[in-house]
CSV table of C-alpha atoms in Angstrom, one decimal:
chain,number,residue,atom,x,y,z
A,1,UNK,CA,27.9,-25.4,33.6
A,2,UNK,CA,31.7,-27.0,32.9
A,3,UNK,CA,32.5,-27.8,29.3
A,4,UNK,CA,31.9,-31.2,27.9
A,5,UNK,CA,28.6,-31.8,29.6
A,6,UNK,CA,25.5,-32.9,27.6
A,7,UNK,CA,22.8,-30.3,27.6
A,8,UNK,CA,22.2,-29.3,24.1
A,9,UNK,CA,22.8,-25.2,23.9
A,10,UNK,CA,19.2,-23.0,23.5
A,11,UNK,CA,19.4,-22.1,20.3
A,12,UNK,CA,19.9,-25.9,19.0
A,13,UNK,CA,17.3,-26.9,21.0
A,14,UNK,CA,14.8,-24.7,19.0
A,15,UNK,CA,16.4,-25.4,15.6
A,16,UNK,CA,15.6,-29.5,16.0
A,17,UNK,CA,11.8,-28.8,16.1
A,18,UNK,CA,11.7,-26.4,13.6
A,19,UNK,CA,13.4,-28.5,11.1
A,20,UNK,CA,11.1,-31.5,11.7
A,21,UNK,CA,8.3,-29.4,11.3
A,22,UNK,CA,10.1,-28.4,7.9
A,23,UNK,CA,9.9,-31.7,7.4
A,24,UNK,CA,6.8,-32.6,7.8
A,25,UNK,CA,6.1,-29.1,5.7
A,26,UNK,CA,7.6,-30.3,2.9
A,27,UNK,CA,5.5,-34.5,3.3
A,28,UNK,CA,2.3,-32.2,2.8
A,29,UNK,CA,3.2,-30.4,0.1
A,30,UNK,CA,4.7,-33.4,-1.9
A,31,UNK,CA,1.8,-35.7,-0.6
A,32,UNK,CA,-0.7,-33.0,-2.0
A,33,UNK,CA,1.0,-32.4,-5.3
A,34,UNK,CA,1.0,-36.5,-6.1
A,35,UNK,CA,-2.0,-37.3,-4.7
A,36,UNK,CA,-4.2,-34.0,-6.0
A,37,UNK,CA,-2.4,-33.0,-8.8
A,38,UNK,CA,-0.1,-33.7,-11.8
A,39,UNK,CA,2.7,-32.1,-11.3
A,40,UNK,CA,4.8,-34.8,-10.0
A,41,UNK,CA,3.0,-37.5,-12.5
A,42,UNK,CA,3.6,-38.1,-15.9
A,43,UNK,CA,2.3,-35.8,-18.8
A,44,UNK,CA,0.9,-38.9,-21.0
A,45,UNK,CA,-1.3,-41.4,-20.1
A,46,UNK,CA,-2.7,-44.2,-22.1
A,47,UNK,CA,0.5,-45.2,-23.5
A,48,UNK,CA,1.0,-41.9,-24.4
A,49,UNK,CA,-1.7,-41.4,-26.4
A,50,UNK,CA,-3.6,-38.8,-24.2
A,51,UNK,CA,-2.1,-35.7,-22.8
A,52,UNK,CA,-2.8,-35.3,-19.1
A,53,UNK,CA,-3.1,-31.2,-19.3
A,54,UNK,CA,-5.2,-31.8,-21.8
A,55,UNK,CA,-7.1,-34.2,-20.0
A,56,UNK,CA,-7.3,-32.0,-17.1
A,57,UNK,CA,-9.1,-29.1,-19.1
A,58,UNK,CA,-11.7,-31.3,-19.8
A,59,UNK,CA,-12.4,-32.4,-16.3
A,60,UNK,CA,-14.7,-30.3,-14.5
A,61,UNK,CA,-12.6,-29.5,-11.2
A,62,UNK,CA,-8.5,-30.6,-10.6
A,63,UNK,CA,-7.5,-33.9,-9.7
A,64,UNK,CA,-4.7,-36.4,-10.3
A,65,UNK,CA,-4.7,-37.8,-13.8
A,66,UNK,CA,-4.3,-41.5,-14.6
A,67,UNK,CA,-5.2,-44.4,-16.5
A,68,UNK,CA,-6.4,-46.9,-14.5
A,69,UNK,CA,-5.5,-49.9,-16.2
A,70,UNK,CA,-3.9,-48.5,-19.0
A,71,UNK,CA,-4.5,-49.2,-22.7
A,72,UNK,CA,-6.5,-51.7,-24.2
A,73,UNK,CA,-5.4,-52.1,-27.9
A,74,UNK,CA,-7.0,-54.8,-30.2
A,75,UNK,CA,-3.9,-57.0,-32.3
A,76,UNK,CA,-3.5,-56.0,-35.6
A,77,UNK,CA,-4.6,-52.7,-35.6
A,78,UNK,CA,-3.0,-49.9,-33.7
A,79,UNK,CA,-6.5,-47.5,-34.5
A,80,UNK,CA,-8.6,-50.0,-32.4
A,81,UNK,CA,-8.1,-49.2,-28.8
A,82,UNK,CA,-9.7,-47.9,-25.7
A,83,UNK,CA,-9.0,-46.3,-22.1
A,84,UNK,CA,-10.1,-44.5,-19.7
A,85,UNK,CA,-8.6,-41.7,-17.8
A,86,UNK,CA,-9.5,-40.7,-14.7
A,87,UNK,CA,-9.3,-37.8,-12.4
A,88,UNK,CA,-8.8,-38.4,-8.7
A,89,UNK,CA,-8.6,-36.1,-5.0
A,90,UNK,CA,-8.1,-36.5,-1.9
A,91,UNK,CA,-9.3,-33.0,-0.9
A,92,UNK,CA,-13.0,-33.3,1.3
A,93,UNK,CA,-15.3,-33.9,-1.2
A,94,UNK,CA,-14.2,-34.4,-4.2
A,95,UNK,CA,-15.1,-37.5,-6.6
A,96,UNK,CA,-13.5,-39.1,-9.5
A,97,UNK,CA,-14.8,-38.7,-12.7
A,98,UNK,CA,-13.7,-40.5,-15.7
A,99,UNK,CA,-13.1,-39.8,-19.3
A,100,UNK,CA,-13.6,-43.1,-21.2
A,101,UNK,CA,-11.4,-42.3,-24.9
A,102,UNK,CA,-11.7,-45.3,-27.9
A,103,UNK,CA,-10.7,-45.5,-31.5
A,104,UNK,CA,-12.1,-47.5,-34.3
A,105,UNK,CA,-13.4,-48.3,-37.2
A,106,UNK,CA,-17.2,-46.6,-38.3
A,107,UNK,CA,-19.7,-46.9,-41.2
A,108,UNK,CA,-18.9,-43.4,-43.1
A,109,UNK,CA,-22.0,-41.8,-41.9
A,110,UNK,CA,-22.3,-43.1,-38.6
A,111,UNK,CA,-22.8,-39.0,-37.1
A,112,UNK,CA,-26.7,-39.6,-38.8
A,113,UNK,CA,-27.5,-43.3,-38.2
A,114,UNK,CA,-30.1,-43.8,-35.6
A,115,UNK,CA,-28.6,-46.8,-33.7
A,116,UNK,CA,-28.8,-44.9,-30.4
A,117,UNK,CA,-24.9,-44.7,-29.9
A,118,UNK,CA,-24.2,-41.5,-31.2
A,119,UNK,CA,-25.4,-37.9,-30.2
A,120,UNK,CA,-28.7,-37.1,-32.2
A,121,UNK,CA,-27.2,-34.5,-34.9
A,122,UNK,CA,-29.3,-31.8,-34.5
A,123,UNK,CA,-28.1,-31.5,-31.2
A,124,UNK,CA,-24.0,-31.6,-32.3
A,125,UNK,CA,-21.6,-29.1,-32.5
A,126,UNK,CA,-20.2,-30.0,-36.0
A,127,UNK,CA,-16.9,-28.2,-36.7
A,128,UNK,CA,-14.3,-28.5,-39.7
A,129,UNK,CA,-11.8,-26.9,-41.0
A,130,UNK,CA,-9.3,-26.9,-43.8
A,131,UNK,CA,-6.7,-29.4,-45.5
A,132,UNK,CA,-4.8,-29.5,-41.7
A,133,UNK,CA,-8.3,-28.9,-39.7
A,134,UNK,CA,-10.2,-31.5,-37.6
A,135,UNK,CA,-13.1,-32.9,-38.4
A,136,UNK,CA,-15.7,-33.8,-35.9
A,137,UNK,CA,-18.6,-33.5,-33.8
A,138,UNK,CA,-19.4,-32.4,-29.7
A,139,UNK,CA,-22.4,-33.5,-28.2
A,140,UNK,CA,-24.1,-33.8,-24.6
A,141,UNK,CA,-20.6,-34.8,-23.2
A,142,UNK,CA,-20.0,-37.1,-26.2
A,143,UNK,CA,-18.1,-36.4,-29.2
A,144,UNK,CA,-15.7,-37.5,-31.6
A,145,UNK,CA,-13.2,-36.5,-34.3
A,146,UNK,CA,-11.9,-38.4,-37.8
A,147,UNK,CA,-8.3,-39.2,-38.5
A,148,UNK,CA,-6.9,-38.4,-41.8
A,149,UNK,CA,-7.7,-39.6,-45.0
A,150,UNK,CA,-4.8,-42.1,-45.0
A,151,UNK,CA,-6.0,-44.0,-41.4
A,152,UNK,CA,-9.5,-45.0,-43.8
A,153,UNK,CA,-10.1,-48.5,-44.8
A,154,UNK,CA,-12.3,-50.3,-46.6
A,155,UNK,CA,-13.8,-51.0,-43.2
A,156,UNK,CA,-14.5,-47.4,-43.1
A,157,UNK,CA,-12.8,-44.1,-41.5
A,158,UNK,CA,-10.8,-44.2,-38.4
A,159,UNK,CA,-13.1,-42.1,-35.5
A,160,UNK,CA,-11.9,-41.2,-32.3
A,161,UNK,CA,-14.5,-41.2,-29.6
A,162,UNK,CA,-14.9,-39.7,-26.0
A,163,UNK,CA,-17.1,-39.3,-23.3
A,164,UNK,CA,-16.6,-36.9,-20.5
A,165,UNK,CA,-18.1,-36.3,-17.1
A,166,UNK,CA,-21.7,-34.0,-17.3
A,167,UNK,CA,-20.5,-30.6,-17.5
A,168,UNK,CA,-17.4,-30.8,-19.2
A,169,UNK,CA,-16.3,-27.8,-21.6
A,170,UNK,CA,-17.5,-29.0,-25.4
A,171,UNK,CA,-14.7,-26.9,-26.5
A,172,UNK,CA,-12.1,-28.7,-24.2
A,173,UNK,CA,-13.3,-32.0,-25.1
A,174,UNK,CA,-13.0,-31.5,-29.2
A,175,UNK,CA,-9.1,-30.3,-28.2
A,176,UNK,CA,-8.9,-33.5,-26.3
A,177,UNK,CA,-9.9,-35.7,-28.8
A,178,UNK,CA,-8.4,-34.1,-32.0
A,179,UNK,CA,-4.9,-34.3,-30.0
A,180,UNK,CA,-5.9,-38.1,-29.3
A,181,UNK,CA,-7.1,-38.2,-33.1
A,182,UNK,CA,-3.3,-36.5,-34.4
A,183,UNK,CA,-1.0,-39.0,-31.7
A,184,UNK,CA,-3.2,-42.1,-32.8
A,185,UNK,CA,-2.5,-41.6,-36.5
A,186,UNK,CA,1.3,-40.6,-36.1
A,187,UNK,CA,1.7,-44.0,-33.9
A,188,UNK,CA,-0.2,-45.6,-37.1
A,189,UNK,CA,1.8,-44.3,-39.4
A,190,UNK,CA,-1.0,-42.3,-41.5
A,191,UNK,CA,-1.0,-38.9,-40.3
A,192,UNK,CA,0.1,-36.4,-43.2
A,193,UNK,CA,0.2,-33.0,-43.2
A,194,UNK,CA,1.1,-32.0,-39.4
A,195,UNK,CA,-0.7,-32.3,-36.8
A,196,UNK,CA,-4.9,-32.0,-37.0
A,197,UNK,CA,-5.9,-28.3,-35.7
A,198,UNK,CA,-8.8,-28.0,-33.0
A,199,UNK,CA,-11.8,-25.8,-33.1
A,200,UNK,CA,-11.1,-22.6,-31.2
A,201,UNK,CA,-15.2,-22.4,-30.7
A,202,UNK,CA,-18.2,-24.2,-31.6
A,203,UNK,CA,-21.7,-23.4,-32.3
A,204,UNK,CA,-24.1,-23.5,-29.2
A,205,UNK,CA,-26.9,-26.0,-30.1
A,206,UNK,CA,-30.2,-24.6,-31.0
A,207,UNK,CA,-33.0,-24.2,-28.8
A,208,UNK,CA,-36.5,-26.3,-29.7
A,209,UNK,CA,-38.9,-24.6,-31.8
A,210,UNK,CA,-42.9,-25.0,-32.5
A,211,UNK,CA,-42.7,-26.8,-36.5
A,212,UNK,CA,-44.6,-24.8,-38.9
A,213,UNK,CA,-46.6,-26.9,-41.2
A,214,UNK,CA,-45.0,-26.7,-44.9
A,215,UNK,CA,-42.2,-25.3,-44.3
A,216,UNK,CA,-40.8,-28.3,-41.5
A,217,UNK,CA,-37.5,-27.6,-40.1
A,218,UNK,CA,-37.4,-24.2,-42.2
A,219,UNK,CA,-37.0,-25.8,-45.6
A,220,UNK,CA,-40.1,-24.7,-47.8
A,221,UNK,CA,-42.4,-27.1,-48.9
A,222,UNK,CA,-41.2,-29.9,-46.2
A,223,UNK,CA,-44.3,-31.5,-44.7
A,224,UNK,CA,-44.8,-32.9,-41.5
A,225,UNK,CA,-43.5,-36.6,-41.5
A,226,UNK,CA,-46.6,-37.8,-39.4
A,227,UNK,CA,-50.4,-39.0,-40.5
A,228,UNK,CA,-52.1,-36.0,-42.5
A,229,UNK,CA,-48.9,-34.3,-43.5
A,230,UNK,CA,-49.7,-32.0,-40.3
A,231,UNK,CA,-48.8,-31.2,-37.1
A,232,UNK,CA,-51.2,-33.2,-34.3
A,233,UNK,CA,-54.1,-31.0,-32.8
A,234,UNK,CA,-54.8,-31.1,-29.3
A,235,UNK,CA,-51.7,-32.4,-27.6
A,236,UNK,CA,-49.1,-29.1,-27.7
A,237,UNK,CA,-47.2,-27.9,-30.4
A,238,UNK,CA,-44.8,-30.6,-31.9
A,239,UNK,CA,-41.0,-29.3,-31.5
A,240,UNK,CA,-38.0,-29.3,-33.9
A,241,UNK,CA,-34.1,-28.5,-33.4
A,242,UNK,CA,-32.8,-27.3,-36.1
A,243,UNK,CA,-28.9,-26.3,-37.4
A,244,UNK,CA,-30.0,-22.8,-39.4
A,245,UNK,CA,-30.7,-24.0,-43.6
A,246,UNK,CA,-29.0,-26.3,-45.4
A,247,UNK,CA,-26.4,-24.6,-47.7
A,248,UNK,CA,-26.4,-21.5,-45.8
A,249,UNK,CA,-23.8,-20.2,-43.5
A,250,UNK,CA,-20.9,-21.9,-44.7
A,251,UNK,CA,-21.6,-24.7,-42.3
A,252,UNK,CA,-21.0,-28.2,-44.6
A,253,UNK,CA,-23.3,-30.3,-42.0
A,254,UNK,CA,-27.3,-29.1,-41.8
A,255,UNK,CA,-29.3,-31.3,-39.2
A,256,UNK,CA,-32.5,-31.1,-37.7
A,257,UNK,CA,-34.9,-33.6,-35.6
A,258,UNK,CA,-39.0,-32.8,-35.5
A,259,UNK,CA,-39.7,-34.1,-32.1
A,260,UNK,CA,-40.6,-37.5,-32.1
A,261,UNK,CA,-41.3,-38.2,-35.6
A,262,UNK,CA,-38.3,-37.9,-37.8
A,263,UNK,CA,-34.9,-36.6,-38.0
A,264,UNK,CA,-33.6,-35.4,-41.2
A,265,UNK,CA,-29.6,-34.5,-42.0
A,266,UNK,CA,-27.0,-33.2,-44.7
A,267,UNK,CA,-23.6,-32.8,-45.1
A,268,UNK,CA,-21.7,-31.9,-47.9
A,269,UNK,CA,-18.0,-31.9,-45.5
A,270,UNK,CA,-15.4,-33.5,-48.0
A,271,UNK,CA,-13.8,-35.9,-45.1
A,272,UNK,CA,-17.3,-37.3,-44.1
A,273,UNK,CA,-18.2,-37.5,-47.2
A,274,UNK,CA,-14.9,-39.4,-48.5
A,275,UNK,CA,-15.4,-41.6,-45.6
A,276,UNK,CA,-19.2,-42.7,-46.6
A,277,UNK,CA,-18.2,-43.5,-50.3
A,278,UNK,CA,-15.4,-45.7,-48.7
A,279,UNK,CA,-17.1,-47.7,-46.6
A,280,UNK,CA,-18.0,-51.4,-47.6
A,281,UNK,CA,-21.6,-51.3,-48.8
A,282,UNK,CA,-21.5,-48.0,-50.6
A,283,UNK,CA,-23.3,-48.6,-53.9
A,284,UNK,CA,-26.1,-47.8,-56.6
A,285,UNK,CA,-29.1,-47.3,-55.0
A,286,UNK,CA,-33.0,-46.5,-57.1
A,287,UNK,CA,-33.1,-43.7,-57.7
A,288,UNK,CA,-34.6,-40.7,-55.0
A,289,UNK,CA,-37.0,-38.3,-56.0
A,290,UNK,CA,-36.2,-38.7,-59.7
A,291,UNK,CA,-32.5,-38.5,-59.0
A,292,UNK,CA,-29.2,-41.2,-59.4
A,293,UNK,CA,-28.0,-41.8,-56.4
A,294,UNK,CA,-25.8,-44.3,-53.9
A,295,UNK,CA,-25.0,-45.1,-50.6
A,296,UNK,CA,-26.1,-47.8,-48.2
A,297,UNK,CA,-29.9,-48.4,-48.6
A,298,UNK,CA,-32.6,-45.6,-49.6
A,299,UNK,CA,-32.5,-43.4,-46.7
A,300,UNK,CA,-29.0,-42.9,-46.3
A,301,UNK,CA,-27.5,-41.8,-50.0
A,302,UNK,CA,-25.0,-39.5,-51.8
A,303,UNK,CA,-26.1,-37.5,-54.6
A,304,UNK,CA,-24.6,-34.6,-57.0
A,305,UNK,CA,-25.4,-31.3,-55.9
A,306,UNK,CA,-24.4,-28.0,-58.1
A,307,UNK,CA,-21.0,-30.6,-58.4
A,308,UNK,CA,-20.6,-31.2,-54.9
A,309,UNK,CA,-21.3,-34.6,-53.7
A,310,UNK,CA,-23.9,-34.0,-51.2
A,311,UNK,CA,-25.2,-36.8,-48.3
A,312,UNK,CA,-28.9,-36.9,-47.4
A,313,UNK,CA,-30.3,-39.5,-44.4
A,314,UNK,CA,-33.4,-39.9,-42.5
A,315,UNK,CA,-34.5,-41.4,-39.4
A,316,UNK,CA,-37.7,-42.0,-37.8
A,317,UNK,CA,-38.4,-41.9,-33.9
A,318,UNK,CA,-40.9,-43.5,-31.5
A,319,UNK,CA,-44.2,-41.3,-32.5
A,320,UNK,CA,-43.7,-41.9,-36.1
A,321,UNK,CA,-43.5,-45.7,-35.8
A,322,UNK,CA,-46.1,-46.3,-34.0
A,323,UNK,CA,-48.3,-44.4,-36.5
A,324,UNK,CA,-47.5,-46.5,-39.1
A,325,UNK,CA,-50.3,-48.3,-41.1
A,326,UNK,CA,-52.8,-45.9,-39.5
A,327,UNK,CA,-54.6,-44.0,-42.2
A,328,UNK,CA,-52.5,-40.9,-43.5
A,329,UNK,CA,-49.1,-42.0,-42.5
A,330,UNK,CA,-46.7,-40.8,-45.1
A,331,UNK,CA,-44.7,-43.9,-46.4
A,332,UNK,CA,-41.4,-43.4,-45.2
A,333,UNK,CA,-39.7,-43.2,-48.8
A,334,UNK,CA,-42.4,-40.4,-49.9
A,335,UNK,CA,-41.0,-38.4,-47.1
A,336,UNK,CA,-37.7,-39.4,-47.7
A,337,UNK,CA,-38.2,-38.5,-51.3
A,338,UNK,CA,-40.0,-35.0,-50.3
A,339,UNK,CA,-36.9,-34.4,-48.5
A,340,UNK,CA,-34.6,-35.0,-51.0
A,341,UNK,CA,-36.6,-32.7,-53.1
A,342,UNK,CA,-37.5,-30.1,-50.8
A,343,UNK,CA,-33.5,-29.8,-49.7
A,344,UNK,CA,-32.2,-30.1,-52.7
A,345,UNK,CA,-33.4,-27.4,-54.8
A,346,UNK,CA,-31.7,-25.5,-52.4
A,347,UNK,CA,-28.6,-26.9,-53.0
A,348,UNK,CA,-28.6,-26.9,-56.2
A,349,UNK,CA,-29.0,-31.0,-56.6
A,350,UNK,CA,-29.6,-32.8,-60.3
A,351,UNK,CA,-32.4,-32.0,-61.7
A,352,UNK,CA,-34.7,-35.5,-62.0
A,353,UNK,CA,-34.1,-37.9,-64.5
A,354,UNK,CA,-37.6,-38.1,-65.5
């Protein structure tokens, strides 16, 4: 073949394919790492109040991390907002699951009202920890954590709140939210003392047990909060979940829920406590089971235990309800009294007044 003509020599005939293919090596990989992953996104989301690695552990498989539409803040008050964070793939099937995260304002002892919202708190993983430690709560995908002492109002403490997709990691999810809880407060100006530490481990949740009349939810002398004082015959043992004793262990926050019938809870943590005597509302109440109390009505007070201000609630369920003004219902402030009692000489409470 003379010089100068226009066939293209064999080896650069082989080299053109090979870099397209390079090419379109390279697409795919890039394509896969933005549209499965996050390393070419961002590392905040939610204007940057969420970590996406952090995120990502709570997730229960990979995906691309996001915001959707970004955050939702309320004016005036840079601890009320809310956003959700989502995980997407492209990979064969895969869904996305969300993470919906929110901050606001709470009733002190919201963790033991029984308005429904909030994981029942026999079933929480309570955790605390120290002057720099969070303090919080995990439930069935559902948790949430406090922001310093500084963030709280009279409209009560600041709470960060999550919810993850069924089967998230408990542990990853208390992480999550405690970051959330420490970048919220610096943004507010009211975080002190470095940044809020995370649980390394929480405590499984108990498993139900039969209740054992007298002795309900292992405190001696408790009786069953249903008509007669004792457990129904006939219709199966009547179950309770139960956080160990109160006072024992070193855990500050005791819990326990008799199925259907009541759920009864203490916690002598300092930060929930601070937050409760706070809130608008806190105030004198009669007094319970011979001793002064306050707090918000007479089945969710404070009183002095061995020094320690110590909080004491009680909530009823379905079976309960409908049993009252049948004949041997327990009123519900002689239970709530007995409890008080019953509880406290364990902890070392006032004695009564009278």
């Amino acid at each position: 073949m003379a010089e100068g003509s226009g066939r293209a020599a064999p080896g650069r005939r082989v080299l053109a394919p090979v870099v397209a293919l390079g090419v379109l090596a390279v697409g795919a990989v890039g394509a896969h790492l933005w549209l499965n992953t996050d390393l070419l996104s961002g590392d905040e989301v939610c204007g940057g109040l969420v970590s996406t690695d952090a995120a990502d552990a709570v997730f229960p498989s990979s995906g691309r991390v996001s915001d959707r539409d970004g955050l939702d803040e309320r004016p005036g008050d840079r601890l009320a907002f809310s956003c959700t964070v989502e995980s997407s793939s492209f990979l064969p099937g895969s869904d996305t699951a969300h993470i919906r995260v929110s901050a606001g304002r709470e009733r002190g002892d919201f963790p033991f009202t029984d308005d429904g919202r909030w994981p029942n708190p026999a079933t929480v993983s309570f955790f605390s920890g120290g002057a720099t430690g969070a303090v919080g709560g995990v439930g069935a995908d559902h948790g949430w954590v406090l922001l310093p002492a500084d963030c709280t109002t009279q409209a009560g403490p600041a709470v960060v709140e999550g919810y993850a997709p069924e089967g998230s990691d408990p542990v990853e999810l208390a992480r999550l939210l405690t970051d959330v809880a420490t970048r919220a407060a610096e943004r507010a100006g009211c975080l002190t003392g470095g940044p809020l530490v995370a649980p390394a481990a929480l405590t499984a949740s108990p498993e139900p047990r039969p209740v054992e009349d007298g002795a309900v939810c292992g405190i001696e002398g408790l009786g069953f909060p249903g008509p007669g004082g004792r457990t129904p015959e006939g219709k199966g043992a009547v179950e309770e979940t139960v956080t160990g004793v109160p006072g024992e262990g070193g855990r500050p926050t005791w819990a326990c829920e008799v199925e259907g019938y009541a759920t009864y809870a203490v916690t002598r943590e300092p930060r929930i406590v601070e937050g409760i005597r706070a809130s608008t509302g806190f105030e004198e109440q009669p007094e319970v089971a011979g001793r002064p109390v306050s707090g918000f009505d007479l089945r969710h007070v404070v009183a002095d235990c061995a020094g320690v201000p110590t909080y004491f609630s009680l909530g009823f369920g379905r079976s309960y309800l409908d049993a009252v003004g049948s004949p041997g219902t327990p009123r519900t402030q002689d239970l709530f009294d007995d409890f008080v009692r019953s509880a406290g000489k364990r902890l070392g409470c006032s004695a009564p007044t009278s």
